Short mmCIF file of C-alpha atoms and ligand atoms in Angstrom, two decimals:
data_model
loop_
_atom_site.label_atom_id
_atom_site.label_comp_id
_atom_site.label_asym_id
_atom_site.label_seq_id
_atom_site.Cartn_x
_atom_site.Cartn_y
_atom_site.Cartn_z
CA UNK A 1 135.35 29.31 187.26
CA UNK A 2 137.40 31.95 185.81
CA UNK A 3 137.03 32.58 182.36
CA UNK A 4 139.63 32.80 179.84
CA UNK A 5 139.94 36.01 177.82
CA UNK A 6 139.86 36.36 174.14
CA UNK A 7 142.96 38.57 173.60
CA UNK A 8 142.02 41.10 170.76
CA UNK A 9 145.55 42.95 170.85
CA UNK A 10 146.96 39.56 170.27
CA UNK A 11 144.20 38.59 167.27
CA UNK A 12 144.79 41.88 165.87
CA UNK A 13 148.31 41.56 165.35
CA UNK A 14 147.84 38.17 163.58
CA UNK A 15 145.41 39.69 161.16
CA UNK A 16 147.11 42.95 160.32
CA UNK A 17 150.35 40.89 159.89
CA UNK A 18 147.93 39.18 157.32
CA UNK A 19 146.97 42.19 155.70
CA UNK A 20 150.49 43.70 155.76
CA UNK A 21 151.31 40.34 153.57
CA UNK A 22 148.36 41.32 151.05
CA UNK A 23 149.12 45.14 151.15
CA UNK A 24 152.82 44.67 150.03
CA UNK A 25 151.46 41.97 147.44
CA UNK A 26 149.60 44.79 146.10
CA UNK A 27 151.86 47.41 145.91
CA UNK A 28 154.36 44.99 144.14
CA UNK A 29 151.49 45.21 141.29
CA UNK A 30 151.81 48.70 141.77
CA UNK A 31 148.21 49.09 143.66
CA UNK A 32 149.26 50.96 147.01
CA UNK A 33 145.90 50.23 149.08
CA UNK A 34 144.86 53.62 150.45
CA UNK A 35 142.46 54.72 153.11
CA UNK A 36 140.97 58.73 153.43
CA UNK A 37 139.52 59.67 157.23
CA UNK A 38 137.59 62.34 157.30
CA UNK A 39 137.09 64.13 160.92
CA UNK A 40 134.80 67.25 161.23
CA UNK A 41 135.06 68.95 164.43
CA UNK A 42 136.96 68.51 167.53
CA UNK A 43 135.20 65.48 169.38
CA UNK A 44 138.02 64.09 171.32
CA UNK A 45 137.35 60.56 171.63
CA UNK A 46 137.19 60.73 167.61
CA UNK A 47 140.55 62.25 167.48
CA UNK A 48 141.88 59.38 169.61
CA UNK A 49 139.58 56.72 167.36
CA UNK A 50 140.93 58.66 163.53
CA UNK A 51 144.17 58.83 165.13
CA UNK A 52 144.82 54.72 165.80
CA UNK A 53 143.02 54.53 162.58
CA UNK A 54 145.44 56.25 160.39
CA UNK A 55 148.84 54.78 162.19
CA UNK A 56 147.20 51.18 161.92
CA UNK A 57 147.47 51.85 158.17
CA UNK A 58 150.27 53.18 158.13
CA UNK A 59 151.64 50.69 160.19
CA UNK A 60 150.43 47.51 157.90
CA UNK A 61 151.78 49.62 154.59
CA UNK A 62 148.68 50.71 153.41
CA UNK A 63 148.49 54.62 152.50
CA UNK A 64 146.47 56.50 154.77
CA UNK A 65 144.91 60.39 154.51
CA UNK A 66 143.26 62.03 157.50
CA UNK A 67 141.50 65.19 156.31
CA UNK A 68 140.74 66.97 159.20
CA UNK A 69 138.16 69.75 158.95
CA UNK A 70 136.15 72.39 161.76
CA UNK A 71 132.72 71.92 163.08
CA UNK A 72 131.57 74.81 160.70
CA UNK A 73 132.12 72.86 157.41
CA UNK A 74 128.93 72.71 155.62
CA UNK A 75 126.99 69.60 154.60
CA UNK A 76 127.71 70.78 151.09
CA UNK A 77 131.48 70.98 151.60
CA UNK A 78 131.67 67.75 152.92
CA UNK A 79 129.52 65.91 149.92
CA UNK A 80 131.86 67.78 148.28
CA UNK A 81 134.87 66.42 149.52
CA UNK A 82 133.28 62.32 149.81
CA UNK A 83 132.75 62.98 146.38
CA UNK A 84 136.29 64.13 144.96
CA UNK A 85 137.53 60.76 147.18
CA UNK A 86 134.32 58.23 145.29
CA UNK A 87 136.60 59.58 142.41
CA UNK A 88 140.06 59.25 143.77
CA UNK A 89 141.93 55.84 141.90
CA UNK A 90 144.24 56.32 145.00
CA UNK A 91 141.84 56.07 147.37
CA UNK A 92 139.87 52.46 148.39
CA UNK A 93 138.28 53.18 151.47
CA UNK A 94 136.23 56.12 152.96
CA UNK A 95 134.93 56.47 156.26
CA UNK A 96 133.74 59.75 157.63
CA UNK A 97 133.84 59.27 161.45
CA UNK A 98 130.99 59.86 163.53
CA UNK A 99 129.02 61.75 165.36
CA UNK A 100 129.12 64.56 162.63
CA UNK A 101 127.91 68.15 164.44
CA UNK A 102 124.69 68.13 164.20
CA UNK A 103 123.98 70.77 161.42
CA UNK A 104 125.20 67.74 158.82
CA UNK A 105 122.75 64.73 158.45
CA UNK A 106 125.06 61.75 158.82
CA UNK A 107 122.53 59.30 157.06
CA UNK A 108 122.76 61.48 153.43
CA UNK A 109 126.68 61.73 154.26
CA UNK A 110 127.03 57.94 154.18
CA UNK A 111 124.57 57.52 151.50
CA UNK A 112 127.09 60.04 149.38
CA UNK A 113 130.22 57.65 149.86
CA UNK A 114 130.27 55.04 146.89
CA UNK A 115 129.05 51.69 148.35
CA UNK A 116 132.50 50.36 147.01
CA UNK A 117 134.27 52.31 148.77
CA UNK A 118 132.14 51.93 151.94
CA UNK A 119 134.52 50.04 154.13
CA UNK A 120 132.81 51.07 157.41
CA UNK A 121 129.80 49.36 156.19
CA UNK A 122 127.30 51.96 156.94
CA UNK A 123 125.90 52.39 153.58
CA UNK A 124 122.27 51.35 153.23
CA UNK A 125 123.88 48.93 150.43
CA UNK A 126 126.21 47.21 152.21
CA UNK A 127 124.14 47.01 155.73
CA UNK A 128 121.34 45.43 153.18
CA UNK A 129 123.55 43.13 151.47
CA UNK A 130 124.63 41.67 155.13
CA UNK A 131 120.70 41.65 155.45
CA UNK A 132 119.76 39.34 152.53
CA UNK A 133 123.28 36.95 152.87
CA UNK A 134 124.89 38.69 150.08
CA UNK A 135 128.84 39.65 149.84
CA UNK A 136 129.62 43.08 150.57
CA UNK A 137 131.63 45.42 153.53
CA UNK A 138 130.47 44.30 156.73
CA UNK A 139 130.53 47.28 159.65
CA UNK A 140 134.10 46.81 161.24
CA UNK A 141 133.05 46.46 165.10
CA UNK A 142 130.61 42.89 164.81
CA UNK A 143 132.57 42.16 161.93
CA UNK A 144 135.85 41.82 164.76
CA UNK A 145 133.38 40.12 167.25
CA UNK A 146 133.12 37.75 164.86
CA UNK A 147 136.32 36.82 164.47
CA UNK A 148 137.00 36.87 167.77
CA UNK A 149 134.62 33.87 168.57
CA UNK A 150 136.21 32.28 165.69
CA UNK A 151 139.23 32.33 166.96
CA UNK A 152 137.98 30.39 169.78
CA UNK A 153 136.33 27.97 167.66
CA UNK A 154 133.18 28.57 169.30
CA UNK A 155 130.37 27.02 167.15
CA UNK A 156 127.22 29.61 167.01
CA UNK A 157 124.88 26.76 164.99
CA UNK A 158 122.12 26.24 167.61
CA UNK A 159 123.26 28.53 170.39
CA UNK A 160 121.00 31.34 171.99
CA UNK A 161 123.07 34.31 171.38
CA UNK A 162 121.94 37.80 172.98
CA UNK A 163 122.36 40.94 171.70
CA UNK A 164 122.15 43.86 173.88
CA UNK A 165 121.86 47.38 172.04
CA UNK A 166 120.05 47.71 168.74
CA UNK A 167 122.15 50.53 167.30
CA UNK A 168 123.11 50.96 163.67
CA UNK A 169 126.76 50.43 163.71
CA UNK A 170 126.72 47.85 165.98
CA UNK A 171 123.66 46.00 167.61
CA UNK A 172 121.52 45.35 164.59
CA UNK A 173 124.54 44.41 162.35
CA UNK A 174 125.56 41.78 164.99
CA UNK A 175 122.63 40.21 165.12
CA UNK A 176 122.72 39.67 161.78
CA UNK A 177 125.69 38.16 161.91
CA UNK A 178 125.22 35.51 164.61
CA UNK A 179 122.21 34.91 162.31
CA UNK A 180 124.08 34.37 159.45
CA UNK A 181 126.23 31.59 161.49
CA UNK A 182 123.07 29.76 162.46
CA UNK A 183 122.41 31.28 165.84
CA UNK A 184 118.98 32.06 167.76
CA UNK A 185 119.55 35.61 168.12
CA UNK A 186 117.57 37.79 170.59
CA UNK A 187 118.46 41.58 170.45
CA UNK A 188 117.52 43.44 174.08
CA UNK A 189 117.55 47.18 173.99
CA UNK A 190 116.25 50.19 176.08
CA UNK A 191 112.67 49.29 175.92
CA UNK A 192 113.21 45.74 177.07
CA UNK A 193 111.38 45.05 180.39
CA UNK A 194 113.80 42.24 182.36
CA UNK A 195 117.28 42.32 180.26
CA UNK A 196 118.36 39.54 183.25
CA UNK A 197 115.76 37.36 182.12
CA UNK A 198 116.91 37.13 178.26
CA UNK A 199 120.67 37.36 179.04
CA UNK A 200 120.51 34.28 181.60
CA UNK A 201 119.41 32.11 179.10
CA UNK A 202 122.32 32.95 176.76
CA UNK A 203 124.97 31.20 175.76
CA UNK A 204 126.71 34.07 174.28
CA UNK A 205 126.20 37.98 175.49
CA UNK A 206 127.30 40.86 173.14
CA UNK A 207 127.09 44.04 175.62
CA UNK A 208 126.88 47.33 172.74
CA UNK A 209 125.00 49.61 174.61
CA UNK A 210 128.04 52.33 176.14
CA UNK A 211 126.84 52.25 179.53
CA UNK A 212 128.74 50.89 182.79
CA UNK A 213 127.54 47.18 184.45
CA UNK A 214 124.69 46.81 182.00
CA UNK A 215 125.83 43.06 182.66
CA UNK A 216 126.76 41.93 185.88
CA UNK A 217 127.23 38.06 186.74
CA UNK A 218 124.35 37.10 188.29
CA UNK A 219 123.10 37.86 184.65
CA UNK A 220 125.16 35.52 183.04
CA UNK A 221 124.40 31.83 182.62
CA UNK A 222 127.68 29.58 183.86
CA UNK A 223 129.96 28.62 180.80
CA UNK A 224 128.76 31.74 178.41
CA UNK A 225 130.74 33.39 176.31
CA UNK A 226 130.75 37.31 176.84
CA UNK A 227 131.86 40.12 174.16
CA UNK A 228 132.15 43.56 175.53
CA UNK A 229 131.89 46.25 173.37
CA UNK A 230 131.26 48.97 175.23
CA UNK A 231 133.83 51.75 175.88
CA UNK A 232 133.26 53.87 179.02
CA UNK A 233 135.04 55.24 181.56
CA UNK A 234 134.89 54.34 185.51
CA UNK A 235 134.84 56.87 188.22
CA UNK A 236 138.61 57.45 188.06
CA UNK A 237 138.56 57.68 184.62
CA UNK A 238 140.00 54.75 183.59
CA UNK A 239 138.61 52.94 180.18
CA UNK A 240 135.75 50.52 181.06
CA UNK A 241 133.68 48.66 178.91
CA UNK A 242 129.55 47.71 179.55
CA UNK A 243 130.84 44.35 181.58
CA UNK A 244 131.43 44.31 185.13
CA UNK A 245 134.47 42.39 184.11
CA UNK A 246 135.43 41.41 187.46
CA UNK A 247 132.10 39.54 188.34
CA UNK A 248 131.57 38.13 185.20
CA UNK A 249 134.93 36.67 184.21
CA UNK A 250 133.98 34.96 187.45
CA UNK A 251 130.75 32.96 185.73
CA UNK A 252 131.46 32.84 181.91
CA UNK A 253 133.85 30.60 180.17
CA UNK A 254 135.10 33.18 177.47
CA UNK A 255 135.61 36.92 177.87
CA UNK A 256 136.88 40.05 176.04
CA UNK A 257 138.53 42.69 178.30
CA UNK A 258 138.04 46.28 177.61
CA UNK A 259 140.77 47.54 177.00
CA UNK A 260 142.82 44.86 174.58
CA UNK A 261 139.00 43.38 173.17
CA UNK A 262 136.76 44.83 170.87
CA UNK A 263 138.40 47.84 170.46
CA UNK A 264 141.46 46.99 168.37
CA UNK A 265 139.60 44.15 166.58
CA UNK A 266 137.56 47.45 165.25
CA UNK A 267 140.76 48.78 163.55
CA UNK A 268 141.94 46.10 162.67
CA UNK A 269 138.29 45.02 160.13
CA UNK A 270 139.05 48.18 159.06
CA UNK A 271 142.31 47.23 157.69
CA UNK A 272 140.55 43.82 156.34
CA UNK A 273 138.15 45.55 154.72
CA UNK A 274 140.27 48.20 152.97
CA UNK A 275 142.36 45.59 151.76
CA UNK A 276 139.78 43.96 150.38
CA UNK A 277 138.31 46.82 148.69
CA UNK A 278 141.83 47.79 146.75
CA UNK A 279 141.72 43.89 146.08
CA UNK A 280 138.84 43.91 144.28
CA UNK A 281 140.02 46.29 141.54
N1 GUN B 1 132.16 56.37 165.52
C1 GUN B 1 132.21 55.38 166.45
N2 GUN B 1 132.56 54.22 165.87
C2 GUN B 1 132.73 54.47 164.56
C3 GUN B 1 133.10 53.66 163.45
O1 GUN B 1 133.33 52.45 163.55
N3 GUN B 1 133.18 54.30 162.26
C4 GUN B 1 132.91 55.62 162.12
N4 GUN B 1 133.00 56.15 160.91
N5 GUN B 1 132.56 56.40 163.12
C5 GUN B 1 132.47 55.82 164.34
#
């Protein structure tokens, strides 16, 4: 069996067509839906990641400011500067990318940004509101996997759904998604003794741990649906993501390639959720 691949370049463009609609709807009521990125330091991975970020915007009409400051800004500076954008009318959306150098506590910097405005949905009051069922921004990476088993009309009520990786931004938040849509969720991390064992028995995988081959087919039940989050890079330094894509698209029924998967869908939540911040006004 070869499975077929869940095309997030070609989702993406679908959606962000969809929020280019609602952006210029806005701006015709004279609301021009704006973003602020905030990069401290030079971490060059984030420059690519701020970088897609701000042309996606800019691309679907929304209005998009990357403040770009060095690794020596303080902590206070950057409160500072989250809180002059908490007060912005032209701004909707914040997101400070991460990892901040290490001097700046990341946890009080996205407590600072005002949870209406928290369109990464880091804040403690959005990832509890996705906690307890209630409305609010919902972090941009599971948010895309989500779509993207929608968009194969896959059916999560009943199905064993494994989560491997139990970080903040992505692993715990996922989980708690597939929850939300009626799945038995198990989430495998680190610390877990036989990953194999839990994975075999699943009839989706979500791979978020940003390591090579964490899954490899022999770990993957026939027919199972397989999201790849990861984003790595092989020995010739080519983009790879936690999947040994070539085995597994062998086994499962569904996969998402790395690149063209996860990635973009990221962005592109980002968009959604912007959107639907300036919307709510
Ligand atoms: N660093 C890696 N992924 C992300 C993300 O989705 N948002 C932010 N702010 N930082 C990140």
């Amino acid at each position: 069996m070869t499975a077929q691949l869940i095309d997030g370049n070609a989702l993406s463009k679908q959606l962000r067509a969809e929020v280019a609609v609602r952006a210029a709807k806005l701006t015709e009521r004279g609301i021009t839906p704006g973003l602020a990125v905030i990069l401290v330091g030079e971490n060059p991975a984030s420059q690519v990641y701020v970088r897609n970020k701000v042309k996606a915007c800019q691309d679907a009409g929304l209005h998009s400011v990357l403040e770009k400051y060095p690794a020596t800004l303080t902590e206070a500076e950057l409160l500072a500067r989250v809180e002059a954008l908490n007060n912005d009318p032209s701004i909707h959306g914040i997101l400070v990318q991460l990892p901040l150098p290490k001097h700046i506590d990341d946890h009080k910097v996205i407590e600072s940004i005002s949870p209406l405005k928290d369109v990464d949905g880091f804040h403690v009051a959005s990832a509890g509101a996705l906690m307890v069922g209630e409305p609010g921004f919902k972090a941009c990476t599971p948010y895309g996997c989500m779509k993207m088993l929608e968009s194969i009309g896959y059916d999560l009520r009943g199905k064993h759904a494994v989560v491997i990786g139990r970080s903040n931004i992505v692993g715990k938040p996922m989980a708690l998604m597939l929850l939300q849509s009626s799945a038995t969720v198990t989430v495998c991390h680190s610390a877990t003794p036989d990953l194999a064992y839990h994975t075999r028995q699943a009839d989706v995988v979500v791979a978020a741990v940003g390591k090579r081959n964490v899954l490899t087919a022999d770990m993957v039940k026939p027919g199972a649906v397989v999201i790849d989050v990861g984003m790595n890079r092989d020995d010739e330094g080519k983009l790879c993501g936690d999947v040994d894509f070539a085995g597994v698209k062998e086994v499962a029924s569904w996969i998402t390639p790395v690149p063209g998967g996860v990635g973009p869908m990221t962005i592109t939540m980002l968009l959604v959720n912007t959107i639907e911040a300036a919307e709510r006004l």
